[in-house]
């Protein structure tokens, strides 16, 4: 009986999971989640946990293939010890992901693309005090790669964002993992 129930549940899940756009169809996906951010070459550093929120548009380009683009507010940066003090470097961006999404199974996509980002906030926080940070670049480019799963228009998305450009006057680049939950609406 358990096997029969399991097989029936898997059949229903397979039918419901196929939420990708047909060729030429458009959708919008509002989404929110969390960034787990750090920076390369940041000694004695810890992850900064922050918000990732925005929306993406997608269009079916071919069978099992979508192109998506959007805008996400992204809290990035790093936590570090400087001269014995805990410092949080808050570097927030508006990121513009442009992704190719290939559906390898119903509802399950692998994705990769490019993501320009524009700095909108740059502060350092130490001992309850905040100050502007000098030397932060206004533009950052990264390569997002990831996976997503769609079930009844609900989408869970996980991406690693590999920074290509220097974030500051030093050698540090962004490196962050983004996990979001969204809802795909046909247009």
JSON list of N, CA and C in Angstrom, two decimals, residues 13 42 104-105 110 113 134 177:
[
{"chain": "A", "resi": 13, "resn": "UNK", "atom": "N", "xyz": [3.18, 14.79, -8.53]},
{"chain": "A", "resi": 13, "resn": "UNK", "atom": "CA", "xyz": [4.27, 15.76, -8.45]},
{"chain": "A", "resi": 13, "resn": "UNK", "atom": "C", "xyz": [4.86, 16.03, -9.82]},
{"chain": "A", "resi": 42, "resn": "UNK", "atom": "N", "xyz": [39.77, 38.22, 1.95]},
{"chain": "A", "resi": 42, "resn": "UNK", "atom": "CA", "xyz": [39.44, 38.93, 3.19]},
{"chain": "A", "resi": 42, "resn": "UNK", "atom": "C", "xyz": [39.90, 38.05, 4.35]},
{"chain": "A", "resi": 104, "resn": "UNK", "atom": "N", "xyz": [16.17, 20.26, -17.14]},
{"chain": "A", "resi": 104, "resn": "UNK", "atom": "CA", "xyz": [16.68, 18.90, -17.35]},
{"chain": "A", "resi": 104, "resn": "UNK", "atom": "C", "xyz": [15.63, 17.85, -17.01]},
{"chain": "A", "resi": 105, "resn": "UNK", "atom": "N", "xyz": [14.61, 18.26, -16.26]},
{"chain": "A", "resi": 105, "resn": "UNK", "atom": "CA", "xyz": [13.48, 17.40, -15.89]},
{"chain": "A", "resi": 105, "resn": "UNK", "atom": "C", "xyz": [12.31, 18.34, -15.62]},
{"chain": "A", "resi": 110, "resn": "UNK", "atom": "N", "xyz": [18.70, 23.96, -14.50]},
{"chain": "A", "resi": 110, "resn": "UNK", "atom": "CA", "xyz": [20.05, 24.44, -14.21]},
{"chain": "A", "resi": 110, "resn": "UNK", "atom": "C", "xyz": [20.15, 25.79, -14.90]},
{"chain": "A", "resi": 113, "resn": "UNK", "atom": "N", "xyz": [24.66, 32.50, -16.15]},
{"chain": "A", "resi": 113, "resn": "UNK", "atom": "CA", "xyz": [24.56, 33.75, -16.88]},
{"chain": "A", "resi": 113, "resn": "UNK", "atom": "C", "xyz": [25.57, 34.78, -16.40]},
{"chain": "A", "resi": 134, "resn": "UNK", "atom": "N", "xyz": [35.43, 54.19, 1.94]},
{"chain": "A", "resi": 134, "resn": "UNK", "atom": "CA", "xyz": [36.08, 54.72, 0.74]},
{"chain": "A", "resi": 134, "resn": "UNK", "atom": "C", "xyz": [36.63, 53.56, -0.09]},
{"chain": "A", "resi": 177, "resn": "UNK", "atom": "N", "xyz": [26.32, 33.24, -1.98]},
{"chain": "A", "resi": 177, "resn": "UNK", "atom": "CA", "xyz": [25.34, 32.21, -2.28]},
{"chain": "A", "resi": 177, "resn": "UNK", "atom": "C", "xyz": [23.98, 32.82, -1.99]}
]
